[in-house]
Short mmCIF file of C-alpha atoms in Angstrom, two decimals:
data_model
loop_
_atom_site.label_atom_id
_atom_site.label_comp_id
_atom_site.label_asym_id
_atom_site.label_seq_id
_atom_site.Cartn_x
_atom_site.Cartn_y
_atom_site.Cartn_z
CA UNK S 1 -85.31 15.44 14.35
CA UNK S 2 -87.22 16.15 11.14
CA UNK S 3 -87.71 13.28 8.70
CA UNK S 4 -85.14 13.13 5.93
CA UNK S 5 -86.18 14.14 2.44
CA UNK S 6 -85.28 12.15 -0.66
CA UNK S 7 -82.61 14.71 -1.51
CA UNK S 8 -81.14 14.69 2.01
CA UNK S 9 -81.03 10.89 2.18
CA UNK S 10 -79.57 10.27 -1.27
CA UNK S 11 -77.12 13.16 -1.06
CA UNK S 12 -75.94 12.03 2.37
CA UNK S 13 -75.52 8.44 1.22
CA UNK S 14 -73.54 9.47 -1.87
CA UNK S 15 -71.26 11.65 0.26
CA UNK S 16 -70.61 8.77 2.66
CA UNK S 17 -70.00 6.38 -0.24
CA UNK S 18 -67.71 8.73 -2.11
CA UNK S 19 -64.44 6.96 -2.83
CA UNK S 20 -65.81 3.53 -1.84
CA UNK S 21 -64.80 0.87 -4.35
CA UNK S 22 -67.03 -0.46 -7.09
CA UNK S 23 -66.70 -4.11 -6.08
CA UNK S 24 -66.00 -6.52 -3.25
CA UNK S 25 -65.08 -10.19 -3.11
CA UNK S 26 -64.77 -12.04 -6.42
CA UNK S 27 -66.26 -9.26 -8.56
CA UNK S 28 -69.41 -8.70 -6.47
CA UNK S 29 -70.87 -5.29 -7.18
CA UNK S 30 -71.23 -2.36 -4.79
CA UNK S 31 -75.02 -1.92 -4.72
CA UNK S 32 -75.05 0.69 -1.97
CA UNK S 33 -75.70 3.82 -4.10
CA UNK S 34 -78.49 2.05 -5.99
CA UNK S 35 -80.19 0.57 -2.94
CA UNK S 36 -79.94 3.85 -1.02
CA UNK S 37 -81.65 5.70 -3.87
CA UNK S 38 -84.36 3.02 -4.11
CA UNK S 39 -85.06 3.20 -0.37
CA UNK S 40 -85.37 6.98 -0.49
CA UNK S 41 -87.56 6.87 -3.58
CA UNK S 42 -89.91 4.45 -1.81
CA UNK S 43 -90.35 6.77 1.18
CA UNK S 44 -87.80 5.05 3.43
CA UNK S 45 -85.41 8.00 3.50
CA UNK S 46 -84.92 7.75 7.28
CA UNK S 47 -83.72 4.16 6.86
CA UNK S 48 -81.00 5.09 4.39
CA UNK S 49 -78.25 6.14 6.86
CA UNK S 50 -78.66 2.95 8.92
CA UNK S 51 -78.70 0.80 5.80
CA UNK S 52 -75.53 2.44 4.48
CA UNK S 53 -73.84 2.01 7.90
CA UNK S 54 -74.62 -1.69 7.90
CA UNK S 55 -73.50 -2.10 4.30
CA UNK S 56 -70.13 -0.50 5.02
CA UNK S 57 -69.69 -2.64 8.15
CA UNK S 58 -70.44 -5.91 6.39
CA UNK S 59 -68.64 -5.38 3.08
CA UNK S 60 -64.95 -4.86 2.42
CA UNK S 61 -64.78 -3.01 -0.86
CA UNK S 62 -61.73 -3.15 -3.08
CA UNK S 63 -59.77 0.04 -3.66
CA UNK S 64 -60.52 1.82 -6.91
CA UNK S 65 -57.62 1.28 -9.33
CA UNK S 66 -55.41 4.34 -9.68
CA UNK S 67 -56.04 6.62 -12.62
CA UNK S 68 -53.62 5.93 -15.46
CA UNK S 69 -54.06 8.51 -18.20
CA UNK S 70 -56.90 10.62 -19.53
CA UNK S 71 -59.25 9.09 -22.08
CA UNK S 72 -59.82 11.32 -25.09
CA UNK S 73 -63.53 11.30 -26.02
CA UNK S 74 -62.69 12.85 -29.39
CA UNK S 75 -60.41 9.93 -30.33
CA UNK S 76 -62.46 6.77 -31.00
CA UNK S 77 -59.36 4.59 -31.03
CA UNK S 78 -58.44 5.83 -27.57
CA UNK S 79 -61.79 5.40 -25.82
CA UNK S 80 -62.66 2.18 -27.67
CA UNK S 81 -59.47 0.56 -26.44
CA UNK S 82 -60.42 1.38 -22.83
CA UNK S 83 -63.89 -0.18 -22.99
CA UNK S 84 -64.19 -3.26 -20.79
CA UNK S 85 -60.86 -2.54 -19.07
CA UNK S 86 -61.60 -2.28 -15.36
CA UNK S 87 -58.10 -1.05 -14.65
CA UNK S 88 -59.20 2.15 -16.44
CA UNK S 89 -62.35 2.72 -14.34
CA UNK S 90 -60.91 5.84 -12.68
CA UNK S 91 -60.03 7.18 -16.12
CA UNK S 92 -63.59 6.54 -17.28
CA UNK S 93 -65.23 8.23 -14.30
CA UNK S 94 -62.89 11.20 -14.72
CA UNK S 95 -63.91 11.43 -18.37
CA UNK S 96 -67.60 11.50 -17.50
CA UNK S 97 -67.06 14.04 -14.72
CA UNK S 98 -65.41 16.32 -17.28
CA UNK S 99 -68.16 15.71 -19.84
CA UNK S 100 -70.94 16.37 -17.32
CA UNK S 101 -69.26 19.58 -16.18
CA UNK S 102 -69.17 20.84 -19.76
CA UNK S 103 -72.57 19.82 -21.10
CA UNK S 104 -76.09 19.11 -19.79
CA UNK S 105 -76.47 15.56 -18.53
CA UNK S 106 -79.12 14.54 -21.13
CA UNK S 107 -76.67 15.54 -23.87
CA UNK S 108 -73.86 13.46 -22.36
CA UNK S 109 -76.24 10.52 -21.86
CA UNK S 110 -77.46 10.70 -25.46
CA UNK S 111 -73.88 10.75 -26.78
CA UNK S 112 -72.64 7.77 -24.78
CA UNK S 113 -75.74 5.60 -24.36
CA UNK S 114 -75.59 4.07 -27.88
CA UNK S 115 -71.87 3.43 -27.48
CA UNK S 116 -72.33 1.62 -24.16
CA UNK S 117 -75.65 -0.08 -24.93
CA UNK S 118 -74.18 -3.16 -26.68
CA UNK S 119 -72.11 -3.76 -23.52
CA UNK S 120 -75.16 -3.80 -21.24
CA UNK S 121 -74.63 -7.41 -20.10
CA UNK S 122 -71.34 -6.65 -18.33
CA UNK S 123 -71.41 -7.53 -14.59
CA UNK S 124 -75.07 -8.61 -14.98
CA UNK S 125 -76.25 -5.17 -16.16
CA UNK S 126 -75.07 -3.32 -13.04
CA UNK S 127 -73.50 -0.56 -15.12
CA UNK S 128 -76.83 0.37 -16.67
CA UNK S 129 -78.67 -0.15 -13.35
CA UNK S 130 -76.36 2.22 -11.46
CA UNK S 131 -76.62 4.70 -14.32
CA UNK S 132 -80.43 4.52 -14.23
CA UNK S 133 -80.67 5.19 -10.49
CA UNK S 134 -78.37 8.18 -10.99
CA UNK S 135 -80.52 9.44 -13.88
CA UNK S 136 -83.62 9.28 -11.69
CA UNK S 137 -81.82 11.16 -8.92
CA UNK S 138 -80.39 13.89 -11.13
CA UNK S 139 -83.64 14.33 -13.05
CA UNK S 140 -85.41 15.00 -9.73
CA UNK S 141 -82.78 17.29 -8.25
CA UNK S 142 -81.33 19.05 -11.28
CA UNK S 143 -77.86 18.91 -12.75
CA UNK S 144 -76.58 21.64 -10.46
CA UNK S 145 -76.46 18.98 -7.74
CA UNK S 146 -72.78 18.01 -7.80
CA UNK S 147 -73.19 14.77 -5.83
CA UNK S 148 -75.79 13.45 -8.26
CA UNK S 149 -73.76 14.52 -11.27
CA UNK S 150 -70.75 12.74 -9.80
CA UNK S 151 -72.84 9.61 -9.23
CA UNK S 152 -73.98 9.63 -12.86
CA UNK S 153 -70.30 9.76 -13.85
CA UNK S 154 -69.66 6.79 -11.56
CA UNK S 155 -72.48 4.79 -13.15
CA UNK S 156 -71.45 5.53 -16.72
CA UNK S 157 -67.78 4.98 -15.89
CA UNK S 158 -68.43 1.61 -14.27
CA UNK S 159 -70.57 0.57 -17.25
CA UNK S 160 -67.76 1.50 -19.65
CA UNK S 161 -65.07 -0.23 -17.57
CA UNK S 162 -67.09 -3.45 -17.28
CA UNK S 163 -68.45 -3.28 -20.84
CA UNK S 164 -69.12 -6.77 -22.23
CA UNK S 165 -70.96 -7.14 -25.52
CA UNK S 166 -73.41 -9.97 -26.12
CA UNK S 167 -74.23 -8.71 -29.63
CA UNK S 168 -72.63 -10.61 -32.50
CA UNK S 169 -70.72 -8.54 -35.02
CA UNK S 170 -70.42 -5.43 -32.85
CA UNK S 171 -66.96 -4.32 -31.83
CA UNK S 172 -66.43 -2.39 -28.59
CA UNK S 173 -67.61 1.15 -29.17
CA UNK S 174 -69.85 0.34 -32.13
CA UNK S 175 -73.32 1.75 -31.75
CA UNK S 176 -76.18 -0.73 -31.77
CA UNK S 177 -77.76 -0.75 -35.27
CA UNK S 178 -80.61 1.73 -35.52
CA UNK S 179 -79.53 4.11 -32.75
CA UNK S 180 -78.58 6.81 -35.23
CA UNK S 181 -81.05 9.03 -37.03
CA UNK S 182 -82.26 7.40 -40.24
CA UNK S 183 -80.60 4.02 -39.60
CA UNK S 184 -82.42 0.75 -40.13
CA UNK S 185 -83.15 -1.44 -37.14
CA UNK S 186 -81.71 -4.95 -37.13
CA UNK S 187 -84.05 -7.76 -38.09
CA UNK S 188 -85.46 -9.40 -34.99
CA UNK S 189 -88.08 -11.79 -36.31
CA UNK S 190 -88.04 -15.54 -36.26
CA UNK S 191 -89.63 -18.43 -34.43
CA UNK S 192 -87.37 -20.16 -32.00
CA UNK S 193 -89.76 -22.70 -30.51
CA UNK S 194 -88.14 -22.40 -27.07
CA UNK S 195 -90.63 -23.42 -24.38
CA UNK S 196 -88.96 -21.49 -21.57
CA UNK S 197 -91.45 -18.66 -21.65
CA UNK S 198 -94.56 -20.75 -22.18
CA UNK S 199 -95.45 -19.00 -25.42
CA UNK S 200 -93.83 -21.47 -27.78
CA UNK S 201 -91.27 -18.91 -28.93
CA UNK S 202 -87.80 -17.73 -28.13
CA UNK S 203 -88.01 -14.53 -26.08
CA UNK S 204 -85.30 -13.12 -28.36
CA UNK S 205 -87.27 -13.86 -31.52
CA UNK S 206 -90.21 -11.55 -31.00
CA UNK S 207 -93.05 -14.08 -31.43
CA UNK S 208 -96.25 -12.46 -30.20
CA UNK S 209 -94.47 -9.73 -28.25
CA UNK S 210 -95.24 -6.04 -28.39
CA UNK S 211 -92.04 -4.91 -30.11
CA UNK S 212 -92.18 -1.14 -30.52
CA UNK S 213 -92.49 -0.32 -34.21
CA UNK S 214 -91.87 3.38 -33.77
CA UNK S 215 -89.35 5.40 -31.84
CA UNK S 216 -91.82 7.23 -29.61
CA UNK S 217 -91.16 7.01 -25.89
CA UNK S 218 -94.60 5.60 -25.05
CA UNK S 219 -94.20 2.64 -27.41
CA UNK S 220 -90.74 1.75 -26.13
CA UNK S 221 -91.83 2.21 -22.52
CA UNK S 222 -94.84 -0.08 -23.00
CA UNK S 223 -92.63 -2.75 -24.55
CA UNK S 224 -90.19 -2.51 -21.64
CA UNK S 225 -93.09 -2.73 -19.17
CA UNK S 226 -94.15 -5.95 -20.85
CA UNK S 227 -90.60 -7.29 -20.78
CA UNK S 228 -90.23 -6.60 -17.06
CA UNK S 229 -93.53 -8.35 -16.31
CA UNK S 230 -92.60 -11.31 -18.52
CA UNK S 231 -89.34 -11.95 -16.73
CA UNK S 232 -90.97 -11.35 -13.35
CA UNK S 233 -93.27 -14.24 -14.19
CA UNK S 234 -90.33 -16.37 -15.29
CA UNK S 235 -88.41 -15.54 -12.11
CA UNK S 236 -91.38 -16.51 -9.92
CA UNK S 237 -91.69 -19.87 -11.72
CA UNK S 238 -88.29 -21.01 -12.95
CA UNK S 239 -86.04 -23.37 -10.96
CA UNK S 240 -82.85 -21.57 -9.93
CA UNK S 241 -79.65 -22.56 -8.16
CA UNK S 242 -79.49 -19.22 -6.31
CA UNK S 243 -82.11 -16.47 -5.96
CA UNK S 244 -79.88 -13.56 -7.03
CA UNK S 245 -78.57 -13.90 -10.61
CA UNK S 246 -81.87 -14.14 -12.51
CA UNK S 247 -83.18 -11.06 -10.67
CA UNK S 248 -81.14 -9.02 -13.14
CA UNK S 249 -83.26 -10.24 -16.05
CA UNK S 250 -85.94 -8.04 -14.43
CA UNK S 251 -83.95 -5.17 -12.97
CA UNK S 252 -81.86 -4.74 -16.14
CA UNK S 253 -84.78 -3.87 -18.45
CA UNK S 254 -86.42 -1.94 -15.59
CA UNK S 255 -83.30 0.25 -15.52
CA UNK S 256 -83.57 0.87 -19.25
CA UNK S 257 -87.23 1.76 -18.66
CA UNK S 258 -86.16 4.44 -16.15
CA UNK S 259 -83.91 6.05 -18.73
CA UNK S 260 -85.80 5.61 -22.01
CA UNK S 261 -87.92 8.74 -21.70
CA UNK S 262 -84.73 10.81 -21.46
CA UNK S 263 -83.24 9.37 -24.67
CA UNK S 264 -83.47 10.71 -28.21
CA UNK S 265 -86.20 9.03 -30.24
CA UNK S 266 -83.83 6.98 -32.39
CA UNK S 267 -82.30 5.28 -29.32
CA UNK S 268 -85.52 4.01 -27.74
CA UNK S 269 -86.45 0.95 -29.74
CA UNK S 270 -82.86 -0.36 -29.92
CA UNK S 271 -82.68 0.04 -26.14
CA UNK S 272 -85.65 -2.29 -25.80
CA UNK S 273 -84.13 -4.81 -28.22
CA UNK S 274 -80.84 -4.99 -26.34
CA UNK S 275 -82.60 -5.28 -22.98
CA UNK S 276 -84.74 -8.10 -24.36
CA UNK S 277 -81.73 -10.00 -25.68
CA UNK S 278 -79.76 -9.60 -22.46
CA UNK S 279 -82.66 -10.90 -20.33
CA UNK S 280 -83.08 -13.88 -22.62
CA UNK S 281 -79.38 -14.63 -22.34
CA UNK S 282 -79.62 -14.55 -18.55
CA UNK S 283 -82.40 -17.09 -18.69
CA UNK S 284 -80.04 -19.38 -20.59
CA UNK S 285 -77.28 -18.78 -18.06
CA UNK S 286 -79.14 -19.06 -14.78
CA UNK S 287 -82.29 -21.16 -15.10
CA UNK S 288 -81.51 -24.76 -14.24
CA UNK S 289 -83.82 -26.36 -16.82
CA UNK S 290 -86.07 -25.20 -19.66
CA UNK S 291 -89.48 -24.54 -18.14
CA UNK S 292 -92.88 -23.32 -19.09
CA UNK S 293 -94.29 -20.48 -17.03
CA UNK S 294 -97.85 -21.23 -15.87
CA UNK S 295 -100.03 -18.36 -14.67
CA UNK S 296 -98.63 -17.00 -11.42
CA UNK S 297 -100.95 -17.50 -8.48
CA UNK S 298 -101.48 -14.46 -6.30
CA UNK S 299 -103.48 -15.84 -3.40
CA UNK S 300 -100.40 -16.33 -1.21
CA UNK S 301 -98.58 -13.15 -2.31
CA UNK S 302 -98.80 -10.19 0.12
CA UNK S 303 -99.63 -6.75 -1.19
CA UNK S 304 -96.70 -4.83 -2.60
CA UNK S 305 -96.42 -2.46 0.36
CA UNK S 306 -95.83 -5.45 2.60
CA UNK S 307 -93.49 -7.04 0.06
CA UNK S 308 -91.31 -3.92 0.04
CA UNK S 309 -91.38 -3.62 3.84
CA UNK S 310 -90.23 -7.25 4.05
CA UNK S 311 -87.39 -6.53 1.64
CA UNK S 312 -86.27 -3.63 3.85
CA UNK S 313 -86.42 -5.87 6.93
CA UNK S 314 -84.31 -8.52 5.17
CA UNK S 315 -81.87 -5.77 4.27
CA UNK S 316 -80.57 -7.40 1.10
CA UNK S 317 -79.86 -4.94 -1.70
CA UNK S 318 -81.27 -7.27 -4.36
CA UNK S 319 -84.51 -7.71 -2.44
CA UNK S 320 -84.85 -3.94 -2.01
CA UNK S 321 -84.12 -3.13 -5.65
CA UNK S 322 -86.43 -5.81 -7.06
CA UNK S 323 -89.28 -4.85 -4.72
CA UNK S 324 -88.88 -1.21 -5.76
CA UNK S 325 -89.09 -2.27 -9.42
CA UNK S 326 -92.25 -4.25 -8.65
CA UNK S 327 -93.91 -1.28 -6.95
CA UNK S 328 -92.87 1.13 -9.69
CA UNK S 329 -94.02 -1.10 -12.53
CA UNK S 330 -97.25 -2.01 -10.80
CA UNK S 331 -98.09 1.69 -10.96
CA UNK S 332 -97.09 1.87 -14.62
CA UNK S 333 -98.61 -1.38 -15.94
CA UNK S 334 -100.32 -3.51 -13.25
CA UNK S 335 -99.45 -7.19 -13.42
CA UNK S 336 -99.61 -9.87 -10.67
CA UNK S 337 -96.28 -11.32 -11.80
CA UNK S 338 -94.44 -8.31 -10.40
CA UNK S 339 -95.43 -8.91 -6.78
CA UNK S 340 -94.95 -12.66 -7.23
CA UNK S 341 -91.34 -12.17 -8.32
CA UNK S 342 -90.48 -9.79 -5.49
CA UNK S 343 -92.14 -12.08 -2.95
CA UNK S 344 -90.24 -15.10 -4.32
CA UNK S 345 -86.97 -13.18 -4.07
CA UNK S 346 -87.72 -12.19 -0.47
CA UNK S 347 -88.36 -15.81 0.44
CA UNK S 348 -85.20 -17.04 -1.27
CA UNK S 349 -82.94 -14.31 0.06
CA UNK S 350 -84.31 -14.61 3.61
CA UNK S 351 -83.24 -18.26 3.61
CA UNK S 352 -79.73 -17.32 2.48
CA UNK S 353 -79.37 -14.67 5.19
CA UNK S 354 -80.39 -16.84 8.12
#
């Protein structure tokens, strides 16, 4: 049998997962489409069918709520009222399937991204993460690929249905300040004095960080690269009750990084700012105590190829997704904190799966 290609593996996984619910247990997220895409992207396409088989055997996913009535994208009162309402998730995915059938996917993404961006923190950023994996898939295969277009609708629809804003003063459906052409960005300066990140400043305040001052994609991408590395270092150092939740302070901004080059210029810097604030909020939620982050030692950390292979052997979707982020970002902006975080997650998750 010939080895599977990326397109074969991802397309086959999406077909098998079609109609599978978005969640299982007490609001645990269905990671299968995301992990399958990450495996294929990393050259493990032949492992995807087995991984999906095991995932479906070991998880009992909830049924998708029945569709209720169509959401009108031209009526802000209608679609705003459905944001954050999971009972409307089928209505949301149907809306995005219609939108993606009528317009190129970058156009649909650009229209809805600023509306959904303030709700990025919902279900620990899994809406934006699933959307980002779908964007990578469809950008590689082309929008004529129906399975990938459908998966992008699933990602955007889940994000909308689990929308939860962390941004003060923004109502559901409001665009984040500065995402429109000619708008001013919100003020983000200040000096918090929080010692969690070892720099003497609140990670939300912008002290010493490379905040993009322009809307060009390279500037926003570089800032997101720095954010991912910063939280990788925090993850590798901070005491945690469980190895999973704080992973999303890394994978959330990494998802935004996957998408940012496809966004209009005006949406890039605000995307970084929201990702930064969400990651800082997660640190408040999931780190057990305020900590400084000393330089991460690398002498005991395997190389990233081995780290990813270990994640595949463990089989945990969080381990796979974080290790893929570490490999991807190491190629973009090398930093030893990336491998340290993925290795720490492998160790923690391996203990939980024994």
